[in-house]
Short mmCIF file of C-alpha atoms in Angstrom, two decimals:
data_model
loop_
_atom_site.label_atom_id
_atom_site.label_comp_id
_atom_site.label_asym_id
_atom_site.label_seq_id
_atom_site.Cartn_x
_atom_site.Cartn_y
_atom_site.Cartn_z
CA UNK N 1 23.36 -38.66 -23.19
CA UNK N 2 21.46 -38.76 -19.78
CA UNK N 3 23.34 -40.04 -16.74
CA UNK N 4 21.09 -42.34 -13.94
CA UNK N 5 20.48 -38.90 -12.00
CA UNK N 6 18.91 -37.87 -14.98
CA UNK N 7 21.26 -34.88 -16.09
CA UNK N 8 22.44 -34.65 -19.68
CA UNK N 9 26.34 -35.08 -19.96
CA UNK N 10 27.31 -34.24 -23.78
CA UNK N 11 30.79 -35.40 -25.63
CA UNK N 12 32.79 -31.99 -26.75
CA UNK N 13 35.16 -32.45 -29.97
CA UNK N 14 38.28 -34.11 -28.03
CA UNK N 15 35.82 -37.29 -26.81
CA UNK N 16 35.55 -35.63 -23.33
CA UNK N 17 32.24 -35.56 -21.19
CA UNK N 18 31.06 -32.47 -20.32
CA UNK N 19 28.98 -32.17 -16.80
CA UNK N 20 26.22 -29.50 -16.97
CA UNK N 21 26.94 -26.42 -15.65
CA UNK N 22 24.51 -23.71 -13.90
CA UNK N 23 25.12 -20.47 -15.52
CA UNK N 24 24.16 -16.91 -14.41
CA UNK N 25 23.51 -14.87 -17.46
CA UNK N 26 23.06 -11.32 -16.07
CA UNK N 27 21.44 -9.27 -18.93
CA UNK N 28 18.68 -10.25 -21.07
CA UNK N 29 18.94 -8.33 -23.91
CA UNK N 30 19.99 -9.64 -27.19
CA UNK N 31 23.07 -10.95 -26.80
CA UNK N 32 22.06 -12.57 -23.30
CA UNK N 33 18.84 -13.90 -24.75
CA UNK N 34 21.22 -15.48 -27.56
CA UNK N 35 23.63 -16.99 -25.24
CA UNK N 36 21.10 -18.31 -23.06
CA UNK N 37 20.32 -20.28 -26.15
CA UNK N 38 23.44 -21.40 -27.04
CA UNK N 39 24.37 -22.88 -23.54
CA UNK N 40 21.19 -24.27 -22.79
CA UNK N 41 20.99 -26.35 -26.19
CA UNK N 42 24.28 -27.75 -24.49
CA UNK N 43 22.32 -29.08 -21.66
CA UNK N 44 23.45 -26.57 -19.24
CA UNK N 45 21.39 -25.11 -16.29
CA UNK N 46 20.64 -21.39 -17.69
CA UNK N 47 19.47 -18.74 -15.16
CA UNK N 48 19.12 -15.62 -16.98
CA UNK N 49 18.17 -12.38 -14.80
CA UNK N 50 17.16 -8.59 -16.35
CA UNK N 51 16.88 -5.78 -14.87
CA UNK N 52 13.60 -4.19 -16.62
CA UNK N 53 10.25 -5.57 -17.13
CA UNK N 54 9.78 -8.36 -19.51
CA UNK N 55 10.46 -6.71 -23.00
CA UNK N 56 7.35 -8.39 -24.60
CA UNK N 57 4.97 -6.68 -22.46
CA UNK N 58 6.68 -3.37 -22.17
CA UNK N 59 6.06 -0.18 -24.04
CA UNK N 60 8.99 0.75 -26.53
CA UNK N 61 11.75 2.87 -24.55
CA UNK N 62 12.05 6.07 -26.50
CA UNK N 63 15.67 7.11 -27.63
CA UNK N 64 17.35 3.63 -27.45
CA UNK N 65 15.89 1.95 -30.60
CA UNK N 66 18.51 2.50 -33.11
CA UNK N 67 18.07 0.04 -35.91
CA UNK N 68 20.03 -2.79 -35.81
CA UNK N 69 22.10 -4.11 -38.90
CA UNK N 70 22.68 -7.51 -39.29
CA UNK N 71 25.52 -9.28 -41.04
CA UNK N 72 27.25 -12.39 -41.36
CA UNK N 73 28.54 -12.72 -38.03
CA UNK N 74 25.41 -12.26 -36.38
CA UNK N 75 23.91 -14.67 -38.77
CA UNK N 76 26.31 -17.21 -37.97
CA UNK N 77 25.45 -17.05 -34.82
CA UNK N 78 21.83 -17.08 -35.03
CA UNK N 79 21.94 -20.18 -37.41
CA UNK N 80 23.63 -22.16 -34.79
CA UNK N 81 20.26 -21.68 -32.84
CA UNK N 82 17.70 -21.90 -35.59
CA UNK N 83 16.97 -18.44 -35.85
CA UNK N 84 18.63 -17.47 -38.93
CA UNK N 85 16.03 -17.52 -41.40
CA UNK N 86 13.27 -16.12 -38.72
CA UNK N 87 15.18 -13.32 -38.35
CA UNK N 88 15.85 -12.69 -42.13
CA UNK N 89 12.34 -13.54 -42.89
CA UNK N 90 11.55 -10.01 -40.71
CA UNK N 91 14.15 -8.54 -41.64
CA UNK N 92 14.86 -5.55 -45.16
CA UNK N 93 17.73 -6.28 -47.39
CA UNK N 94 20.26 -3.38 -47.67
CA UNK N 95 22.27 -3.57 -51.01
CA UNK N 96 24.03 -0.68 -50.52
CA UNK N 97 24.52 3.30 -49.49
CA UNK N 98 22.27 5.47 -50.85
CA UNK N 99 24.01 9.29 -50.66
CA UNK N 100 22.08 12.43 -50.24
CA UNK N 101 23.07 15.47 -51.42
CA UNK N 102 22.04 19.55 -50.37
CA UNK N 103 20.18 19.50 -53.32
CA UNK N 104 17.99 15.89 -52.69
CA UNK N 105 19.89 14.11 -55.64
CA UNK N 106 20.70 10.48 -54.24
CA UNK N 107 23.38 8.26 -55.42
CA UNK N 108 23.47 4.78 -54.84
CA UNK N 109 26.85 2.99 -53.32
CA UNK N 110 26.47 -0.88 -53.41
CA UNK N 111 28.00 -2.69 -50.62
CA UNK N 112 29.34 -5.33 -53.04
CA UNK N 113 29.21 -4.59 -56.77
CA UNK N 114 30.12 -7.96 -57.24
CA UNK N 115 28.04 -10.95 -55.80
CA UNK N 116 25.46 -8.27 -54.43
CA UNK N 117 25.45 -9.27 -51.05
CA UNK N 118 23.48 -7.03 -48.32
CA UNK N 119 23.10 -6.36 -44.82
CA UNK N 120 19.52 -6.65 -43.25
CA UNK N 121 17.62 -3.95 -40.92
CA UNK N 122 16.26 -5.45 -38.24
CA UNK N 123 14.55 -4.36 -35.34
CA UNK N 124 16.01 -4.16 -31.79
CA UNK N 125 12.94 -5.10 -30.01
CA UNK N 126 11.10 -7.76 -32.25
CA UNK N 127 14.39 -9.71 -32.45
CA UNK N 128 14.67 -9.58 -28.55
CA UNK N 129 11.30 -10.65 -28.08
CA UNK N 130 12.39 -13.72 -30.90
CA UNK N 131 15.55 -14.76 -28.64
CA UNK N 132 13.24 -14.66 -25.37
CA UNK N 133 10.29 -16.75 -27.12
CA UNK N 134 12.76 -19.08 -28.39
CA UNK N 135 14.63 -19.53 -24.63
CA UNK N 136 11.15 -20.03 -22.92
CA UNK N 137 11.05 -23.39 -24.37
CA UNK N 138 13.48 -24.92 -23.18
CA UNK N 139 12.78 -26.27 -19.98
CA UNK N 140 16.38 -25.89 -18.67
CA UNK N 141 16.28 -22.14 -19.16
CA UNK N 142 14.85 -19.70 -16.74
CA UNK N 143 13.79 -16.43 -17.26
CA UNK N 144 14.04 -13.29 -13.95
CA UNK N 145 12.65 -10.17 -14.86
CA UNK N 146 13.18 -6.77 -12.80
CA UNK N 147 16.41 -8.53 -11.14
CA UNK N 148 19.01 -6.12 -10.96
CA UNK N 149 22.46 -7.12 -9.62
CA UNK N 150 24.00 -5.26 -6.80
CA UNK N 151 26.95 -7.31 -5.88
CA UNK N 152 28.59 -10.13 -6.62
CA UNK N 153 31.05 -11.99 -5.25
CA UNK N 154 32.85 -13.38 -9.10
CA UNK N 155 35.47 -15.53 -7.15
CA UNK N 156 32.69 -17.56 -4.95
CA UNK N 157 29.89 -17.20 -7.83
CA UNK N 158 27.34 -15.32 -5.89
CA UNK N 159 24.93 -12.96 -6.98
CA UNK N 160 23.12 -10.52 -5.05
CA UNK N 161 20.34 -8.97 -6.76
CA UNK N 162 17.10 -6.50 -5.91
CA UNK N 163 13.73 -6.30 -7.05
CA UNK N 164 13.28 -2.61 -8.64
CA UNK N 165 9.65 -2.19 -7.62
CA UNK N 166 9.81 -3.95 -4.47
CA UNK N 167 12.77 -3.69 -3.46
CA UNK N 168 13.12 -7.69 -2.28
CA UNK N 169 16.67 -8.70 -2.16
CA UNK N 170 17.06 -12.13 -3.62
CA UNK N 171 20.45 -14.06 -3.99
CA UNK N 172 21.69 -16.29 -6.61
CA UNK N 173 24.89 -18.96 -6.60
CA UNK N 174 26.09 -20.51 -10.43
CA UNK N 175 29.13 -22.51 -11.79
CA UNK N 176 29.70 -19.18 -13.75
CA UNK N 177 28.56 -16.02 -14.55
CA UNK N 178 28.12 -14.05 -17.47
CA UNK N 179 28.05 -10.41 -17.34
CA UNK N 180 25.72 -9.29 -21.03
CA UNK N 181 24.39 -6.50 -19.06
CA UNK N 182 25.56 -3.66 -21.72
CA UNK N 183 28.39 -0.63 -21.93
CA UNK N 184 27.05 0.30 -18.32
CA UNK N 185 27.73 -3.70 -17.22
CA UNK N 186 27.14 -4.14 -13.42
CA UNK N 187 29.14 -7.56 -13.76
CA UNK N 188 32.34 -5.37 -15.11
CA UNK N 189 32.09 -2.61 -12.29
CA UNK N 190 32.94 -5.79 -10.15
CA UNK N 191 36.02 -7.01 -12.16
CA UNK N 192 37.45 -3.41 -12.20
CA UNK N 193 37.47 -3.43 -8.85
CA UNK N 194 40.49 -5.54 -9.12
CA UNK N 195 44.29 -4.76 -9.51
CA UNK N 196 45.89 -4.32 -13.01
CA UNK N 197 42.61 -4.48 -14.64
CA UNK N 198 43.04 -2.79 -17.95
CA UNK N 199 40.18 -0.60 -18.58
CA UNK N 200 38.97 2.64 -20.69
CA UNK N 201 35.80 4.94 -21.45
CA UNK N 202 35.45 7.40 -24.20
CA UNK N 203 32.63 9.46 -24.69
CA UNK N 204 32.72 11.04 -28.27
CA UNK N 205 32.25 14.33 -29.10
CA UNK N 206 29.09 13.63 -30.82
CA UNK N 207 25.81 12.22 -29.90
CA UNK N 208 22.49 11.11 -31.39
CA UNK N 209 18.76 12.03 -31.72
CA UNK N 210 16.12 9.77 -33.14
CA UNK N 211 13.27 10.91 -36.10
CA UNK N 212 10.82 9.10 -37.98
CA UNK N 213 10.13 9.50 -41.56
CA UNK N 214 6.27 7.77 -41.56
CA UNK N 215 4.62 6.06 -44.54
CA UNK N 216 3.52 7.96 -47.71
CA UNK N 217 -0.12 8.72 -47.79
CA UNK N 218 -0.94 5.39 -49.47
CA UNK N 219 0.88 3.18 -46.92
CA UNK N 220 4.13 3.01 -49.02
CA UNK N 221 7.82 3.67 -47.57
CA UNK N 222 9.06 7.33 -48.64
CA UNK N 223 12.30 6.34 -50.25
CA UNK N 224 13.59 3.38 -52.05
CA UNK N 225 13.31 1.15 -49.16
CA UNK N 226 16.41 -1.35 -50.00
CA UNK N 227 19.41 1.06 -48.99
CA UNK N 228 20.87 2.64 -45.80
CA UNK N 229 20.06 6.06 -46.65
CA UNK N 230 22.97 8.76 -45.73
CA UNK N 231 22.94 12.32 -45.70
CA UNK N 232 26.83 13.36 -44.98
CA UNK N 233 27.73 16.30 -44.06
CA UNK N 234 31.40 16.49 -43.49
CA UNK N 235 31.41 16.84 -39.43
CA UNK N 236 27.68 15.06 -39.06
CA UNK N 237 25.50 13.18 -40.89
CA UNK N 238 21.83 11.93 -40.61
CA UNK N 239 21.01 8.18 -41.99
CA UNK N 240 17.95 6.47 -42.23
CA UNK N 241 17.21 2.64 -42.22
CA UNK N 242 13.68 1.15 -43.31
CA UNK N 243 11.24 -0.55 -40.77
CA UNK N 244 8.66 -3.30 -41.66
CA UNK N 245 5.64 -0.87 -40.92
CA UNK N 246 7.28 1.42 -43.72
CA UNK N 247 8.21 4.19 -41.51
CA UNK N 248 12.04 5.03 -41.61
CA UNK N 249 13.85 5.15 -38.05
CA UNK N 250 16.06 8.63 -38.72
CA UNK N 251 19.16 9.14 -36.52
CA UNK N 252 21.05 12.42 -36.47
CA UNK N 253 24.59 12.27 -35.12
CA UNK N 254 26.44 15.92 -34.43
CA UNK N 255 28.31 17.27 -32.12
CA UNK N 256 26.53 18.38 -28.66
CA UNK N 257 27.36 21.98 -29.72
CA UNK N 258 25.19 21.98 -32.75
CA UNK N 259 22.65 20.16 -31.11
CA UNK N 260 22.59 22.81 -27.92
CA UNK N 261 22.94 25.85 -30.14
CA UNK N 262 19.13 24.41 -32.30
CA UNK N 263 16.82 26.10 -29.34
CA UNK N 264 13.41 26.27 -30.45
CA UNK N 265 11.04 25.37 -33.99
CA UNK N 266 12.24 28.54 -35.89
CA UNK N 267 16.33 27.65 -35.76
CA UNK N 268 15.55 23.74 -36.16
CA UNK N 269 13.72 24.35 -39.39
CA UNK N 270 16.61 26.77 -40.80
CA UNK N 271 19.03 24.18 -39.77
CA UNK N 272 17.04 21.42 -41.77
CA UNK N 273 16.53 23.93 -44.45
CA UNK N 274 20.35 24.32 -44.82
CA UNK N 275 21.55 20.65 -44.54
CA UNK N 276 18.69 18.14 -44.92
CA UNK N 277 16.23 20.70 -47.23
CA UNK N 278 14.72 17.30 -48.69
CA UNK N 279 14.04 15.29 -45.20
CA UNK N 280 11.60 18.37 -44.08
CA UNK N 281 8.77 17.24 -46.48
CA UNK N 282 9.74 13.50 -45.25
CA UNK N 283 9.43 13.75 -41.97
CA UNK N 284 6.77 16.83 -42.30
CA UNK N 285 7.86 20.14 -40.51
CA UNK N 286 5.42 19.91 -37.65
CA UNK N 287 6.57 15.85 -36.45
CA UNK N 288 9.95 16.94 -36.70
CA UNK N 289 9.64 19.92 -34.43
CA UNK N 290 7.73 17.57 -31.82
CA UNK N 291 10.40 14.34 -32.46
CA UNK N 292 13.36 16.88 -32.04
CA UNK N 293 12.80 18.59 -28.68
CA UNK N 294 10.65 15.62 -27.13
CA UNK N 295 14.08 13.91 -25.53
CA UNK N 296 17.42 14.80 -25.11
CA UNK N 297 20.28 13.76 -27.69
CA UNK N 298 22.34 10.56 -26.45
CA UNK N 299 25.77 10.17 -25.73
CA UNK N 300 27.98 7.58 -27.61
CA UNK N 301 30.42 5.39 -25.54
CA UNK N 302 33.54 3.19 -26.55
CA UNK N 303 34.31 0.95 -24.06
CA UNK N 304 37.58 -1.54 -24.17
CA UNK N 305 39.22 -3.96 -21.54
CA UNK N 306 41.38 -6.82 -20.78
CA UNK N 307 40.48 -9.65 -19.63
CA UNK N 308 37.12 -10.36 -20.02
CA UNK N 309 37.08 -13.57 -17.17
CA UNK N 310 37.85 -13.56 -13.35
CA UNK N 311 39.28 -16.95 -12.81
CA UNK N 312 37.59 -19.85 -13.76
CA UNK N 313 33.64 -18.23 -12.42
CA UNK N 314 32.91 -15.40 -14.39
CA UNK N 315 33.10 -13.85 -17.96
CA UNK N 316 31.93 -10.48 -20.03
CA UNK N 317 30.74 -10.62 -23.09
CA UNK N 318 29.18 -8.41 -25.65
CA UNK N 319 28.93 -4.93 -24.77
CA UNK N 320 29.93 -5.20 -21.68
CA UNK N 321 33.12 -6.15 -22.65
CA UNK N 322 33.39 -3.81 -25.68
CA UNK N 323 30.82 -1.04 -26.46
CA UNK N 324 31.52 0.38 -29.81
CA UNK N 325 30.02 3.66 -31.73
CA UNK N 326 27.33 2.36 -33.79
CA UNK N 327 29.01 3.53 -37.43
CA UNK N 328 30.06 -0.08 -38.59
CA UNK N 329 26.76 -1.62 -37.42
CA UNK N 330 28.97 -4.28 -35.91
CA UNK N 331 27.97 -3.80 -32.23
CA UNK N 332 25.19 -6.48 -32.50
CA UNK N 333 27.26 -9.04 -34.77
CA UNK N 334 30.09 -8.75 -32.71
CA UNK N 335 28.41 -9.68 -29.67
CA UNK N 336 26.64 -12.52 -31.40
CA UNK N 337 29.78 -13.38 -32.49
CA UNK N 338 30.83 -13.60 -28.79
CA UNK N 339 28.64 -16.50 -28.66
CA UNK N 340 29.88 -18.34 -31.14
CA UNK N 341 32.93 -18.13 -30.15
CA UNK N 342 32.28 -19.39 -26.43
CA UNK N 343 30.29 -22.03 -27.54
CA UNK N 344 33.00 -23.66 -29.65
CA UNK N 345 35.06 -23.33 -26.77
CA UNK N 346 32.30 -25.52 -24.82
CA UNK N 347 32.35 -27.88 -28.04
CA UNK N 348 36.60 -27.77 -27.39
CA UNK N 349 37.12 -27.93 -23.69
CA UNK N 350 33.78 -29.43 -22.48
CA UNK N 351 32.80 -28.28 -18.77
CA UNK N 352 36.54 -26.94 -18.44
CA UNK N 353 36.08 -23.43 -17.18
CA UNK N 354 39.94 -22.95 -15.99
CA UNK N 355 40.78 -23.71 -19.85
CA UNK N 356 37.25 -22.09 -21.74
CA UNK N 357 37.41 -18.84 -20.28
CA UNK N 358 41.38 -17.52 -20.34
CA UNK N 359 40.91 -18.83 -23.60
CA UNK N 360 37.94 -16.82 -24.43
CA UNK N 361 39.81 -13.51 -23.42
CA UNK N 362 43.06 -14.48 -25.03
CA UNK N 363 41.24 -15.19 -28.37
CA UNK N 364 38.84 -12.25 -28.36
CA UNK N 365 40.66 -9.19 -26.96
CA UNK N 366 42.70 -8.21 -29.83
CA UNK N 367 39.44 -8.34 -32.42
CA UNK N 368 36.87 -6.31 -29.69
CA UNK N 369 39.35 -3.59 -29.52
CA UNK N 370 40.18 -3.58 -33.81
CA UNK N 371 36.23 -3.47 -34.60
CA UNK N 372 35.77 -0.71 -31.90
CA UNK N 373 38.72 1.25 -33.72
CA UNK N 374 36.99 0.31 -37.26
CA UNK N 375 33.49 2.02 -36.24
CA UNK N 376 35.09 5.15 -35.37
CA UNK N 377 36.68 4.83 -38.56
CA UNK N 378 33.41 4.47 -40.24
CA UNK N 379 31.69 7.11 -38.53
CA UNK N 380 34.84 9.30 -40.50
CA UNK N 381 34.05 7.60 -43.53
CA UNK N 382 29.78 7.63 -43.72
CA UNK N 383 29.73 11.92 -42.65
CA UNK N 384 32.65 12.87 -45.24
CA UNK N 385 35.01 10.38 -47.12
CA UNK N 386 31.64 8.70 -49.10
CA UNK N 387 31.38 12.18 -50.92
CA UNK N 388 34.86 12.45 -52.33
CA UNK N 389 36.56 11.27 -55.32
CA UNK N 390 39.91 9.32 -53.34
CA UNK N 391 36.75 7.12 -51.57
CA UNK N 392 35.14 6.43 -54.79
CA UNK N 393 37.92 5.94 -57.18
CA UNK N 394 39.64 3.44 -54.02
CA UNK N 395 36.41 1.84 -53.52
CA UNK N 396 35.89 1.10 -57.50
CA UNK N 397 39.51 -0.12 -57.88
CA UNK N 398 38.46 -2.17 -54.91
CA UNK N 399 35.40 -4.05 -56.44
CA UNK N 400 37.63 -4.57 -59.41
CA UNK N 401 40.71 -6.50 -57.81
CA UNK N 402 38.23 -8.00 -55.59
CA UNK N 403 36.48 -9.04 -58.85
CA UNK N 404 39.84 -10.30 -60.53
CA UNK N 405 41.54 -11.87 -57.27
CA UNK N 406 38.29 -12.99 -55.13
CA UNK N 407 40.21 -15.17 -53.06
CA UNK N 408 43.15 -12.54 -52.72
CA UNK N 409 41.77 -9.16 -52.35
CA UNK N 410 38.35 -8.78 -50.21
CA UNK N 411 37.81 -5.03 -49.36
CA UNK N 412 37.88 -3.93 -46.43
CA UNK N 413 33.55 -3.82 -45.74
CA UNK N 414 33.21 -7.12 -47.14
CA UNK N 415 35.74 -8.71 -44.54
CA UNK N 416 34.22 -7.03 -41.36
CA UNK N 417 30.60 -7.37 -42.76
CA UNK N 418 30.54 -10.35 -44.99
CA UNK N 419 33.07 -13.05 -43.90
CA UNK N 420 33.88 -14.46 -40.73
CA UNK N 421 37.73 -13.15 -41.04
CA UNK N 422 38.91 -11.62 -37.34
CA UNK N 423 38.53 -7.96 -37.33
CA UNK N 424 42.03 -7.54 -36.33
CA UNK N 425 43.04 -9.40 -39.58
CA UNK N 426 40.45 -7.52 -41.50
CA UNK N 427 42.83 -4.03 -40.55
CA UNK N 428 45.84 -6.40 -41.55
CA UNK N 429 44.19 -7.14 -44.54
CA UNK N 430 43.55 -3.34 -45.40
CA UNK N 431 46.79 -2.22 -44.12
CA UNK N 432 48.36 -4.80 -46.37
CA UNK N 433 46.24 -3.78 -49.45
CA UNK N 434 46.96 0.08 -49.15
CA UNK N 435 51.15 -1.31 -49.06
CA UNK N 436 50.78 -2.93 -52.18
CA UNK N 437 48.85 -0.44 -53.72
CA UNK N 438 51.60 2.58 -52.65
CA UNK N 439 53.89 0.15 -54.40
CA UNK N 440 52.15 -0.19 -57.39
CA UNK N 441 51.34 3.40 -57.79
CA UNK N 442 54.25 4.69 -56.87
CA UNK N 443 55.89 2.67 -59.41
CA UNK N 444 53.30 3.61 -62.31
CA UNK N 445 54.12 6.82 -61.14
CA UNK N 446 57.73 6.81 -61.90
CA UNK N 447 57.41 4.49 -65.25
CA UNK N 448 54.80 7.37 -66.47
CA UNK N 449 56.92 10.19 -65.88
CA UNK N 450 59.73 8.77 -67.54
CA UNK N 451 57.83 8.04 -70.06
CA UNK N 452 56.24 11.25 -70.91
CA UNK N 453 59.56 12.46 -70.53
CA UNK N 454 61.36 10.65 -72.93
CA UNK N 455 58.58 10.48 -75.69
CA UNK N 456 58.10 14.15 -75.43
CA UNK N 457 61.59 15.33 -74.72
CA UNK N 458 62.09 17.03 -78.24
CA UNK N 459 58.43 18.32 -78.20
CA UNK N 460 58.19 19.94 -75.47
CA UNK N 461 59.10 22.19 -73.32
CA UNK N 462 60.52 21.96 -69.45
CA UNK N 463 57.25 23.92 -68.12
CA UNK N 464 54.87 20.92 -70.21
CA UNK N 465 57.21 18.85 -68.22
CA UNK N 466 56.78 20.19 -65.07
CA UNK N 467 53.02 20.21 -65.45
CA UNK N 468 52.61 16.79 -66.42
CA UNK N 469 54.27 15.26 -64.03
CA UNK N 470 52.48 17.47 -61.72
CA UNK N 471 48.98 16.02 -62.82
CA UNK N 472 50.65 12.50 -62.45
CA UNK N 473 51.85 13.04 -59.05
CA UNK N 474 48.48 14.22 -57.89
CA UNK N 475 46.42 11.16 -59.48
CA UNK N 476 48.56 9.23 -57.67
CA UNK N 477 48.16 10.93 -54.30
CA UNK N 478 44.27 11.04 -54.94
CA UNK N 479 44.66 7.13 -55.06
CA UNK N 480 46.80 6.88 -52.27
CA UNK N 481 44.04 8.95 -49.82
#
């Protein structure tokens, strides 16, 4: 409802009015542009400032355009806003894995066997451009290109920011502030600055270099256009995810040392010759020469911290409060997923910054850090495990108990991608599954030895014994893996 001044004062879930805030987003990429949304549907005062150029008028920045995969937390999120079926309507269904080998044979992995759910690839800066159309309309939020912060006072809630052209200092004051400014997050570099602030940076081993596999010579996509295509190769991999024009964004991830020791045209073509023969005719030898060497592979940072708030005037969010490896494709929905869960804390605690944010940090600490974990694990899992029998017999038995027990026993990709369930309760979940299934086995184990033992004891001989129990044994460590 409107008071006589004219501001909006809304009713959160416990009856309590909730004064309008002014809010300093800093960051006004996708999971800015989102919150700005969220908070200014709740009548608040939304500032949000960015750095570059408005996106929508920009050229595409080369080497930062990784395909974005979205899932049901991100959808959540987006359908508290109106966005959800926009979004979907651009974006490609993904049912599933499909597996490359050396010799260009592809097997498909479904996501979920089951109901046949999927993830959608979507593009990075056509949903940005979405978020920011959708925030201009509201006349209570306000959009500051080229505004990059260079200090901050979080305790006060000032903001001092620069003009990257020219260089104008301009200053800013809000009820709170909201660092979504990215792993690199100005707004954090202020908060470690502080005493006991728990904080840590790791740069993996490996890093990534974009391709593009371009339509066929009719207009059509190259590949079955419905999968997340993989090419794993035990310590890299290359994967591929489809783009409404038809071309396929291509990202290689590898160690720096094999990407330093491919020098010029001759050793990149022997190197896709040995490991990707079947991309070369994709891509086409002479765009993957130019694509290769035109920039420099990127680095991959994990970023994780505790708390995310300074007081009761400023909070980090997204991934500025934990930058993941891409492998899980959770970096996006877990940010989104941010938002939701601030704005239910709004809905809770009204206006109540002293109670929203400690909160906010309490509840979301313990899941940023167990999804970061889970996309290294992926990375492990998409280069190597996806190729070996332990993966695919655990992943079948998987779809089947999930089949019998739906309500029970949800594997471990359909908890982080297709539920809302914590991520630190989806690795509770998993670690609880793999107990039960030890159990099991290792009991079938036992009851199958004895077995063979007793049916077969005046039949054969101690060395058939031996070597049956032997191939039991092993089946069951092959399930165990």
């Amino acid at each position: 409802m409107a008071t006589n001044s004219g501001q909006y004062v809304r009713t959160n879930t416990n009856g309590m009015q909730s004064q309008p805030l002014d809010v300093a987003i800093v960051g006004g990429g996708l999971v800015g542009s989102l919150l700005a949304l969220h908070l200014g549907r709740k009548g608040h005062e939304v500032n949000l400032y960015e750095y570059r150029e408005d996106i929508r008028t920009a050229e595409l920045v080369i080497g930062r355009s990784i395909n974005l995969a979205l899932s049901a937390r991100g959808r959540r999120a987006l359908a508290e806003v109106g966005l959800e079926e926009t979004l979907l309507g651009h974006g490609i269904p993904m049912s599933g894995r499909m597996l490359h080998d050396l010799s260009g044979n592809r097997k498909v992995v479904p996501y979920d066997a089951n109901t046949n759910q999927c993830i959608y690839s979507v593009g990075r800066k056509h949903l940005n451009e979405v978020l920011l159309n959708a925030a201009e309309k509201y006349p209570n939020i306000h959009l500051h290109f080229n505004h990059k912060l260079v200090g901050a006072n979080l305790d006060e809630g000032d903001l001092s920011m620069v003009d990257p052209a020219t260089k104008e200092v301009k200053s800013a004051k809000a009820d709170l502030i909201v660092g979504c400014d990215g792993a690199f997050s100005a707004v954090r570099k202020e908060i470690v600055k502080r005493p006991r602030y728990d904080f840590s940076q790791t740069y993996i081993e490996h890093g990534y270099l974009e391709l593009c596999i371009p339509p066929t010579a009719s207009g059509e996509f190259a590949m079955p256009h419905n999968y997340l295509h993989i090419w794993p190769r035990g310590k890299f991999m290359m994967i591929a995810l489809p783009n409404q024009d038809r071309t396929w964004t291509v990202t290689l991830f590898m160690p720096f040392t094999h990407f330093n020791s491919i020098t010029d045209a001759d050793a990149l073509l022997d190197f896709f010759r040995q490991y990707f023969p079947d991309a070369i005719d994709l891509i086409g030898h002479e765009r993957l020469i130019k694509d290769f060497f035109k920039i420099k592979p990127q680095s991959l940072v994990m970023i994780k911290c505790n708390p995310y708030h300074v007081g009761s005037k400023a909070l980090i969010i997204g991934d500025a409060a934990h930058a993941m490896v891409p492998f899980y494709g959770q970096g996006m929905n877990a940010g989104f997923e941010d938002c939701t869960v601030l704005s239910e804390l709004f809905n809770k605690h009204g206006s109540d910054l002293s109670r929203i944010l400690p909160e906010f940090s309490e509840t979301r600490w313990e899941d940023a850090h167990a999804i970061c974990d889970l996309a290294m694990y992926n990375y492990i899992e998409m280069r190597d495990l996806v190729t070996k029998r332990s993966y695919l017999l655990r992943k079948k038995l998987d779809e089947f108990l999930f089949w019998l027990m739906p309500n029970t026993w949800v594997p471990l990709y359909n908890s982080v991608s297709f539920s809302h369930m914590r991520y630190s309760k989806c690795i509770a979940n998993r670690a609880w599954q793999d107990k039960i299934l030890t159990r099991v086995l290792y009991g079938a184990t036992v009851a199958s030895v004895a077995t063979i033992g007793t049916l077969s004891y005046r039949h054969l001989t101690v060395g058939h014994l031996e070597r049956l129990s032997s191939s039991v044994l092993s089946a069951f460590k092959l399930l165990k893996s």
